[in-house]
Amino acid sequence: VAGDHRTDAPRIVGALEKRPFDFMSDSDNELLNTPIEVEHPFATEINVLVTANHQLTVNGIAKLEEYEIAEIRETLGGEDHDVVESQIRWQQGFYDEMRKAANHLAVVGLVTRFQHWIAEFVRVRQMKISTLCKNLESLNAALGEAGPVPVLFFEGLVTARDSVIHADSKAEWEHNRPRRVPKDYRNDDELEVTEDQLKEAIEKAIRQVKWYDGKLPSPKSVRILGTRSR
């Protein structure tokens, strides 16, 4: 019967099987023939757990800030200009602190997962697992060459992470010994990691893990967080 989907379907499927690419556009064919670079599992994990979550948080903060400022202008529209601007500046300062907190929490997530992956590389080499920076030094010594990012950079990042967790984001504190965050991460006596510095840290952590992965057996025991198991 003409038009009956029961008889049309086999004919259409058969045509697709014989000449499948005739049903694709030029752009589809180009995409099909374009090599796709598969992202490293650690990069996937960080993009999901750190980058995407951080961006969603920052976007939400920006929307709330915009709404609050619009409310102030509408509510205090008849007030003196300086009074209105003073209220707006206070709100902007509040949301700046929220953005800073979002950056710092992203640093905590990044360093925590980076530390876990580096520990797994150490485990693969059947070496003693220690702190993040000591693990990096052990891997470099075992390989006979340093990774692409100096250990000193990650030492500063660890200190920034510890400042958030143990010291209410202070630039200096005591914990068994004096601790000080690097000057690049300081604003007077407080920790302050900017969004650009966070992006740099993410890029360097991913580069370091990929470098070790090219030199060592992959740590198959690592579960990729933020992704569904199939």
PDB file of N, CA and C in Angstrom, residues 1 15 18 54 66 123 127 130 189:
ATOM      1  N   VAL A   1       0.865  -1.181   0.000  1.00  0.00           N
ATOM      2  CA  VAL A   1       0.000   0.000   0.000  1.00  0.00           C
ATOM      3  C   VAL A   1       0.899   1.228   0.000  1.00  0.00           C
ATOM      4  N   ALA A  15      17.853   1.934   1.131  1.00  0.00           N
ATOM      5  CA  ALA A  15      18.532   3.011   0.409  1.00  0.00           C
ATOM      6  C   ALA A  15      19.632   3.626   1.256  1.00  0.00           C
ATOM      7  N   LYS A  18      22.658   1.350   1.245  1.00  0.00           N
ATOM      8  CA  LYS A  18      23.409   1.320  -0.006  1.00  0.00           C
ATOM      9  C   LYS A  18      24.202   2.596  -0.225  1.00  0.00           C
ATOM     10  N   HIS A  54      32.125  26.432  38.181  1.00  0.00           N
ATOM     11  CA  HIS A  54      32.573  27.792  38.477  1.00  0.00           C
ATOM     12  C   HIS A  54      31.863  28.804  37.577  1.00  0.00           C
ATOM     13  N   GLU A  66      22.997  42.123  38.975  1.00  0.00           N
ATOM     14  CA  GLU A  66      22.254  42.984  38.049  1.00  0.00           C
ATOM     15  C   GLU A  66      20.844  43.262  38.571  1.00  0.00           C
ATOM     16  N   ARG A 123      51.318   5.694  42.733  1.00  0.00           N
ATOM     17  CA  ARG A 123      50.921   4.313  43.047  1.00  0.00           C
ATOM     18  C   ARG A 123      51.310   3.368  41.909  1.00  0.00           C
ATOM     19  N   MET A 127      55.593   3.599  44.405  1.00  0.00           N
ATOM     20  CA  MET A 127      56.389   4.424  45.312  1.00  0.00           C
ATOM     21  C   MET A 127      55.514   4.852  46.477  1.00  0.00           C
ATOM     22  N   SER A 130      52.932  10.521  49.272  1.00  0.00           N
ATOM     23  CA  SER A 130      53.156  11.569  50.253  1.00  0.00           C
ATOM     24  C   SER A 130      52.285  12.775  49.901  1.00  0.00           C
ATOM     25  N   ASP A 189      46.396  41.333  53.494  1.00  0.00           N
ATOM     26  CA  ASP A 189      46.572  40.184  54.379  1.00  0.00           C
ATOM     27  C   ASP A 189      45.599  39.053  54.060  1.00  0.00           C
TER      28      ASP A 189
END
